C-alpha positions as a printed Julia matrix, in Angstrom:
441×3 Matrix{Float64}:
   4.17  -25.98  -23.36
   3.51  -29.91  -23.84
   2.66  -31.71  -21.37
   5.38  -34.09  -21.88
   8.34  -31.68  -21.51
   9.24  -30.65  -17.99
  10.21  -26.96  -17.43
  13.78  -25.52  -17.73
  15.17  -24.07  -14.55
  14.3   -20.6   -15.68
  10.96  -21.59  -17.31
   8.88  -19.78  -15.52
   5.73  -19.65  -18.29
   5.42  -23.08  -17.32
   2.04  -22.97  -16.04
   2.74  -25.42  -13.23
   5.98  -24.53  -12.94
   5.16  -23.15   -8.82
   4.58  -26.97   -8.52
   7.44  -28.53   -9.9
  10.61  -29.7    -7.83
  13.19  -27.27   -9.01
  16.64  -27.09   -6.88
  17.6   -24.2    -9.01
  14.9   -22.02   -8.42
  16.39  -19.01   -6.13
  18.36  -18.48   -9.84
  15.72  -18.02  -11.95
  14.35  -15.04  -13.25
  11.38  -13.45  -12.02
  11.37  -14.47   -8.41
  10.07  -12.32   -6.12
  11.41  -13.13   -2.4
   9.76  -10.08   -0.1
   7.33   -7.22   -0.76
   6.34   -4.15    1.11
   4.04   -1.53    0.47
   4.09   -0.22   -3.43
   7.22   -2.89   -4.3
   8.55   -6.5    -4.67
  12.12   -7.43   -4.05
  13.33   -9.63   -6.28
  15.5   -12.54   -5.79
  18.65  -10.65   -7.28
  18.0    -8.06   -4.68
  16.39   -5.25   -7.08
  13.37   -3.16   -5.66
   9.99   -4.07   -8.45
   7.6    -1.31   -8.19
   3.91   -3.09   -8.5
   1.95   -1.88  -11.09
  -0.74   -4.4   -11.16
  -1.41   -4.93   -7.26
  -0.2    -8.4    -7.43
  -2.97  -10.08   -9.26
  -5.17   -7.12   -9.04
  -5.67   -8.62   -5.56
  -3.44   -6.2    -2.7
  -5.27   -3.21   -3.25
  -4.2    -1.82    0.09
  -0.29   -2.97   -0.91
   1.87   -5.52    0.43
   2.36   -6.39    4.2
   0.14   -4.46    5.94
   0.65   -4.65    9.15
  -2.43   -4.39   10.57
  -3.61   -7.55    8.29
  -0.68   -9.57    9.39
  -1.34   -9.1    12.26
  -4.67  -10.25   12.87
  -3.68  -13.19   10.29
  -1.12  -14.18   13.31
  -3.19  -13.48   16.06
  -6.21  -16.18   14.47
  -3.69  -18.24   14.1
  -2.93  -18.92   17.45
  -6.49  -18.85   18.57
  -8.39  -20.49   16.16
  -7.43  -22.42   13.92
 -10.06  -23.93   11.69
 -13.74  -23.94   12.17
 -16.38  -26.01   10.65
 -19.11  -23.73    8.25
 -21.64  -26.56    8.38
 -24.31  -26.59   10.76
 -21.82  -23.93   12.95
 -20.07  -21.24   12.33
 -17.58  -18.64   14.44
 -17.88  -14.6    15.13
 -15.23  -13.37   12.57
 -17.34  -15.03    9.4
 -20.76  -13.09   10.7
 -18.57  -10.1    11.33
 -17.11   -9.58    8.31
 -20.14  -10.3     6.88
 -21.79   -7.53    8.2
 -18.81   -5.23    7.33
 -18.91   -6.54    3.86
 -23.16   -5.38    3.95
 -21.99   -2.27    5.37
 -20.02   -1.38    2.09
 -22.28   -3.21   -0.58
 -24.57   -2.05   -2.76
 -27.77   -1.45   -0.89
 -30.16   -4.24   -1.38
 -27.3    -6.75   -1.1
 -27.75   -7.84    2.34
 -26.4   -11.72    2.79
 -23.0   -13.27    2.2
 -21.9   -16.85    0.71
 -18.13  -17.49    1.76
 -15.98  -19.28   -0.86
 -12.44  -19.48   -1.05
 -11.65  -17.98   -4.43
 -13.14  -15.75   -7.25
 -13.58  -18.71   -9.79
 -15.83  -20.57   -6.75
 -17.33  -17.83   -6.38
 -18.63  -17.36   -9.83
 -19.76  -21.02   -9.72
 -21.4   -20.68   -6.71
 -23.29  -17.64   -7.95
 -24.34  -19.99  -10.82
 -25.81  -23.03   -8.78
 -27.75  -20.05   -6.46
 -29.3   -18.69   -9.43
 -30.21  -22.33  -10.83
 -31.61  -23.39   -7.31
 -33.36  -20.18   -7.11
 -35.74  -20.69   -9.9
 -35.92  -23.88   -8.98
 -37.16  -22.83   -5.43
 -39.4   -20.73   -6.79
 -41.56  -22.87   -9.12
 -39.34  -22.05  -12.43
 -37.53  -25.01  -12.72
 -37.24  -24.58  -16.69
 -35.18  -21.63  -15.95
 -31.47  -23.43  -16.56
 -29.83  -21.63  -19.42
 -26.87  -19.21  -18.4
 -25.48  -16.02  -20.09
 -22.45  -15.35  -20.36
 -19.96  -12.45  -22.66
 -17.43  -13.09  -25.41
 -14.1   -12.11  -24.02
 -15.45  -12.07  -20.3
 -13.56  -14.25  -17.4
 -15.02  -15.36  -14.69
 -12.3   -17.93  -13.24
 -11.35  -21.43  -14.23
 -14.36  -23.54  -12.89
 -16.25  -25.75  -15.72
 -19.24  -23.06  -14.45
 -16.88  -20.53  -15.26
 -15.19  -21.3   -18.4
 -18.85  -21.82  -19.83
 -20.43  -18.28  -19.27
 -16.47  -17.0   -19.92
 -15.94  -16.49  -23.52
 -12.02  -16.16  -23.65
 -11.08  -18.56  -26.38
  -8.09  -20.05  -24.86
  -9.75  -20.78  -21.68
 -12.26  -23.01  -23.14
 -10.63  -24.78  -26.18
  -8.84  -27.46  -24.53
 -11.89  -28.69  -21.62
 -14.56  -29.87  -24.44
 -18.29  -28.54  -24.76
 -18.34  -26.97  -21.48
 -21.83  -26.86  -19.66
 -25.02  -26.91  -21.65
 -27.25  -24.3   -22.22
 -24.86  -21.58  -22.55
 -24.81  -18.42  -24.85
 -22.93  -15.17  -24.41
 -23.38  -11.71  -25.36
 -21.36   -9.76  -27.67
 -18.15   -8.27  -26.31
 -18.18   -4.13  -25.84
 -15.06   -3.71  -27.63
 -15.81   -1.3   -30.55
 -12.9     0.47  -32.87
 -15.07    4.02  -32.7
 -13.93    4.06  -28.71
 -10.04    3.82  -29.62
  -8.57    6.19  -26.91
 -11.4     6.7   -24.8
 -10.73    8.02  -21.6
 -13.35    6.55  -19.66
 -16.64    5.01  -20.07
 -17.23    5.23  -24.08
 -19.49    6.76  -25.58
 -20.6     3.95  -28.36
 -22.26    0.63  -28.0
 -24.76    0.88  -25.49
 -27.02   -1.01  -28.02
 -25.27   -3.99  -27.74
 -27.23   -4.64  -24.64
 -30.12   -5.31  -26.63
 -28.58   -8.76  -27.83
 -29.86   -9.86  -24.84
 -33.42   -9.2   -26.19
 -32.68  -11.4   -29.2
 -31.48  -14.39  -27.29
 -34.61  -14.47  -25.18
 -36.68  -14.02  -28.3
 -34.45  -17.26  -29.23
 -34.88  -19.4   -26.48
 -37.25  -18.06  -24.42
 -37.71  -15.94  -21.19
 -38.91  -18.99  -19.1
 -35.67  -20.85  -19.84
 -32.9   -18.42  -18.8
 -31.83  -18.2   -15.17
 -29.64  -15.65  -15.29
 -26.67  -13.12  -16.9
 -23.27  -12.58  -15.99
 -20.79   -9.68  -16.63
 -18.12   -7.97  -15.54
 -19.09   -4.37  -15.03
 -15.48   -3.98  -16.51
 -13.74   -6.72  -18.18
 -10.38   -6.53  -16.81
  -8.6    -9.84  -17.36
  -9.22  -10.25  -21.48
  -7.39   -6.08  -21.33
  -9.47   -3.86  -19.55
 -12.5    -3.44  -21.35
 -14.8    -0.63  -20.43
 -18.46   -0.83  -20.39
 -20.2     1.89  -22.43
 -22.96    4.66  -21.22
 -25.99    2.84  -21.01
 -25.06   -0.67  -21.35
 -25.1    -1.69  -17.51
 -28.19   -0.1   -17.43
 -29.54   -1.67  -20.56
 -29.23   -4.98  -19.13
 -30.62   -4.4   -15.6
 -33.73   -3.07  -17.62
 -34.24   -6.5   -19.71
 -33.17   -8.7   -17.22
 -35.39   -7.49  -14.57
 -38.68   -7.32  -17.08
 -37.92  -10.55  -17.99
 -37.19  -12.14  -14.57
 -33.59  -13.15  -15.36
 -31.4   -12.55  -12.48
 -27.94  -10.35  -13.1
 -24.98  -11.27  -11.8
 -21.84   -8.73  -11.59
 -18.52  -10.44  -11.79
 -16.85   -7.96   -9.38
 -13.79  -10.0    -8.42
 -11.21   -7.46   -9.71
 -13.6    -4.28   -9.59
 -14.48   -4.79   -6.03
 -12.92   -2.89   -3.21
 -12.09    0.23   -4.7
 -10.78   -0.39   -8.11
 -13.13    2.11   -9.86
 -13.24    4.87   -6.7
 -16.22    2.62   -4.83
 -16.32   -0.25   -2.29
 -18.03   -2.02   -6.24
 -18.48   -1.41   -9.23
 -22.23   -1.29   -9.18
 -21.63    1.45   -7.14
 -19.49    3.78   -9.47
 -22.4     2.87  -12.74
 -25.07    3.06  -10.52
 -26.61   -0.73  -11.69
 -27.21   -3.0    -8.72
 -27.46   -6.52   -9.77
 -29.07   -9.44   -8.0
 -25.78  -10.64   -6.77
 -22.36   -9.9    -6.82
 -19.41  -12.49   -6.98
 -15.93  -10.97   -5.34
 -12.6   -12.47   -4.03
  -9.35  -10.54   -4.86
  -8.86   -7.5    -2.65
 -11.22   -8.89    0.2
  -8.05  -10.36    2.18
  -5.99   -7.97   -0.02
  -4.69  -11.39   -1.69
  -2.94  -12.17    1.92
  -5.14  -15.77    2.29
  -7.47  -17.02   -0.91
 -11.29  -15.82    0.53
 -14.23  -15.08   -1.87
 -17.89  -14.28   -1.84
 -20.88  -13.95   -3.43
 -23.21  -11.21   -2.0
 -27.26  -11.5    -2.71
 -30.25   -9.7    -2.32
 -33.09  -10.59    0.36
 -34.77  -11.76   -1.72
 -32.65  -15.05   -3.09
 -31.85  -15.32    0.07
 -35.43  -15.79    1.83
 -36.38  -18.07   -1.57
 -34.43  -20.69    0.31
 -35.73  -20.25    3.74
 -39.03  -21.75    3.35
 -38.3   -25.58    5.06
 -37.53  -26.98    8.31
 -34.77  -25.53   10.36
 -32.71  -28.4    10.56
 -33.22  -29.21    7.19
 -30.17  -27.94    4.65
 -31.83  -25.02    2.38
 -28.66  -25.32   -0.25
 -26.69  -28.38   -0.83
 -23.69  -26.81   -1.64
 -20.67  -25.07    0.37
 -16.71  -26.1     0.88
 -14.61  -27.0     3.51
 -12.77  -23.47    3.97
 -15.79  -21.51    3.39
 -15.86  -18.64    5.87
 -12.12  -19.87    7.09
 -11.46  -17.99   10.76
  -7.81  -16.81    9.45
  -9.51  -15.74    6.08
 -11.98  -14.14    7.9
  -9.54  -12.22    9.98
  -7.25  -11.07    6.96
 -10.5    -9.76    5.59
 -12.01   -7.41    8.56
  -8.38   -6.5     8.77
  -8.62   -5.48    4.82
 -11.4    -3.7     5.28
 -10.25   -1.81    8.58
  -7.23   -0.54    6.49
  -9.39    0.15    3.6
 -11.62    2.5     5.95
  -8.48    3.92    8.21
  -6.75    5.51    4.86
  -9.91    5.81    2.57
  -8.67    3.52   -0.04
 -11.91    2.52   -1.58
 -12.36    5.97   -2.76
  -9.14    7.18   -3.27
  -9.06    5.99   -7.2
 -10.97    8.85   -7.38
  -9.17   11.38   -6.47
  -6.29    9.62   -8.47
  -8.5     9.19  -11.71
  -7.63   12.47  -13.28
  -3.23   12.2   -12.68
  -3.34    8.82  -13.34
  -5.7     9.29  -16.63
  -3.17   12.0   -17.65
  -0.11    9.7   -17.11
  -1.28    6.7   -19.27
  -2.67    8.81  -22.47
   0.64   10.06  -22.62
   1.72    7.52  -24.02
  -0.44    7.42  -26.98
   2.63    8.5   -29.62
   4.46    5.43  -28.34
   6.0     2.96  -30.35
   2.99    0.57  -31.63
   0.79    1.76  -29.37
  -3.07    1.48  -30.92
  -5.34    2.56  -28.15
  -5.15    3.19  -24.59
  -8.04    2.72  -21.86
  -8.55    3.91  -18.42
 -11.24    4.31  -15.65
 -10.65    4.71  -12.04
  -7.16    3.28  -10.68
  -7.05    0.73  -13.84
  -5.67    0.91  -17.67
  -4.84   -0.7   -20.58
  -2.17    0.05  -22.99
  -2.79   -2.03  -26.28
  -0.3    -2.78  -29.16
  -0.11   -3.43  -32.4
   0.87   -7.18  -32.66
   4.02   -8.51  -34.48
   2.58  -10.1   -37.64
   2.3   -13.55  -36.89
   3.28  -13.72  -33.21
  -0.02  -12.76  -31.54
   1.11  -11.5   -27.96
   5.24  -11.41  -28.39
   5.14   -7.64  -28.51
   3.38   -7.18  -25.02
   5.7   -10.42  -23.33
   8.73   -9.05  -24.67
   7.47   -5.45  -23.04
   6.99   -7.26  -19.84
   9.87   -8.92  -19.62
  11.97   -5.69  -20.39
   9.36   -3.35  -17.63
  10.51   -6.13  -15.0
  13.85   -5.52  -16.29
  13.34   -1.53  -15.58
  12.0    -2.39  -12.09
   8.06   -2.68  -12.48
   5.54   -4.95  -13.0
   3.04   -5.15  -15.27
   0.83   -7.67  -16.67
  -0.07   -8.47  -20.3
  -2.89  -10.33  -21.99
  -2.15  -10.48  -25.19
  -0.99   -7.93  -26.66
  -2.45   -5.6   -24.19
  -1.2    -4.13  -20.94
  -2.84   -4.16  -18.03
  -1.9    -1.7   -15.17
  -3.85   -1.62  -11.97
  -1.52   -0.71   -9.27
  -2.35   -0.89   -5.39
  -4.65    1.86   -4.1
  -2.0     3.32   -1.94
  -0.08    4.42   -4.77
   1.47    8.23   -5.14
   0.94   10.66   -7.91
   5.2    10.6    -8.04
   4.71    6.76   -8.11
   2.35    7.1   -10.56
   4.8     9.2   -12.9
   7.65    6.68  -12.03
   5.89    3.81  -13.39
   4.5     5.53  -16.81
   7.48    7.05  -17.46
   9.64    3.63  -16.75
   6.45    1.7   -19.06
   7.51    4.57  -21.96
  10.96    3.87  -21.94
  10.06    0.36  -22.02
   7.73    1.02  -25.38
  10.59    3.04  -27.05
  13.1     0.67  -26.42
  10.97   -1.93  -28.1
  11.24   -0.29  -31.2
């Protein structure tokens, strides 16, 4: 859209269109007014059931009670609190609940208030780790083609979604990025493929390139979920835990939309069985009631940084919200509900229904391949010729139309719905997506 134009009243793929005075808004299409549980209400009154768990964020569905709750009760008690130089019980409790569930060897917490500063965040620790350890010539970051991690410069540099970078010039220096894990011999896979596991070994080349003493660190998504779900193959994970760790480079999982259950464990590195050096999350840690995020370490980056003075700062860097009391509260509320029904390992039990549901639609109309691990697929299409993403927008617009949401990237949809969903549910909202594929012709 150019930035010139101001949106239509029912332009709602204006990006900033939640920011723009609009006195016609209750009218326009797509606006959601309430939610409960497994569905939206939408402005004309129609019942949306959520297929995609917001922003893959309310894992544990919509208006929990016990999370608005404790959201209301911290608001009446306290308010705001200063992180610097003080802090307040929730942030260290939920802290230690967040421990509790980790990976083991991931033992300290860094509050941020979304997934993108959390990936940024994750960044500057890594660079101030070498740094605090003597290897100050460690500064280059690796990233993935087609991998997100958020819309920070930090970010955007070690992402490698083309239309997330094109527009915001040459992006941080030092940067290079592994190749993507999306191979044609894994078309239809139903879970982790079989092929590519090799492409790990890139990483070997690019420290042959530019040289083991000048990279600080790798980051992936153990699954890339936002560029259409793409699955990691057997081996790869470990692959690059291997190289990184011989060569001293730390590894950083992206688990902002695997984390909390997504993939049948509290993370990712859980399900594979790789434990990185940290772990970036946001997402379903408030179960998208409040923006929260995190990045979990090991001891050991941790203690690199507690060598000085106790009243001296040990990292200059931190933001006003981080560890936010009513943030905090929305998350040990998250993770109480997440305990109470068992959500962060009920994917699981799901996996096999849900896996049967979405490859069932593989003699769809256009449909090319279809992905799926855990409580999270992907549905790709063949794109119109010359319209690069119509096919999956016009799908969406008809599914919302049918009474579900989905989301597309692309020409790919993505379907991850909460973790309280129902095997019926589950069959409602495949069937309704088929319908929606045959009536696209």
């Amino acid at each position: 859209m150019p930035l010139d134009r101001k949106p239509a009243p029912n332009d709602l793929n204006a990006f900033w269109m939640p920011f723009t005075a609009n006195r016609q808004f209750k009218q326009a299409p797509r606006m959601l007014v309430s939610a409960q549980e497994m569905h939206y209400t939408a402005a004309d009154g129609r019942t949306v059931l959520d297929g995609t768990a917001g922003l893959w964020c309310c894992n544990a569905g919509h208006c929990r009670p016990r999370i608005t709750q404790a959201v209301g009760e911290m608001v009446g008690t306290l308010d705001y609190a200063p992180a610097f130089q003080m802090g307040h019980p929730a942030a260290f409790e939920l802290a230690n609940r967040l421990v509790d569930i980790a990976p083991e060897g991931m033992e300290h917490v860094f509050y941020t208030n979304s997934g993108s500063e959390a990936v940024d965040t994750a960044l500057k620790i890594a660079l101030a780790y070498h740094r605090a350890r003597g290897e100050g010539s460690r500064t280059r970051l690796i990233g993935r083609e087609r991998g997100y991690h958020g819309v920070g410069f930090g970010g955007i540099s070690v992402g490698g979604i083309v239309n997330n970078r094109r527009v915001f010039g040459t992006m941080l220096a030092g940067v290079d990025h592994l190749p993507h894990t999306h191979l044609p011999e894994n078309r239809m896979t139903r879970g982790q493929p079989e092929h590519g596991a090799q492409l790990a070994d890139e990483l070997e080349r690019i420290v042959a390139l530019h040289g083991a003493d000048t990279i600080a660190a790798v980051i992936v998504e153990p699954m890339a979920g936002s560029t259409g779900v793409l699955l990691p193959p057997k081996g790869y994970l470990e692959r690059l835990r291997e190289i990184t760790r011989k060569h001293g480079i730390l590894l950083i999982f992206d688990e902002v939309i695997t984390g909390f259950g997504r993939l049948g464990s509290p993370f990712a590195a859980q399900h594979f069985g790789v434990v990185p050096d940290m772990i970036t999350c946001a997402k379903g840690l408030t179960n998208g009631v409040i923006p929260m995020g995190a990045v979990l370490t090991s001891a050991a980056i941790h203690d690199a940084f507690m060598q000085g003075p106790e009243h001296v700062i040990e990292l200059f860097h931190g933001y006003t919200y981080s560890g936010n009391p009513i943030a905090s509260a929305a998350g040990i509320a998250t993770l109480e509900t997440y305990a109470e029904e068992g959500l962060l390992t009920r994917a699981a039990s799901l996996e096999a229904h849900w896996e049967k549901a979405l490859h069932g639609l593989a003699d769809h109309p256009h449909v090319v391949d279809i992905r799926n691990m855990g409580l999270i697929g992907a549905v790709e299409l063949a794109p119109i010729e010359g319209q690069p993403g119509k096919r999956a927008f016009d799908a969406f617009l008809r599914a919302f139309e049918a009474g579900i949401l989905i989301r597309v990237t692309g020409d790919i949809i993505a379907l991850s719905p909460p973790l309280i969903i129902t095997e019926a549910q589950i069959d409602e909202l495949i069937a309704t997506l088929g319908k929606v594929l045959k009536a696209g012709g």
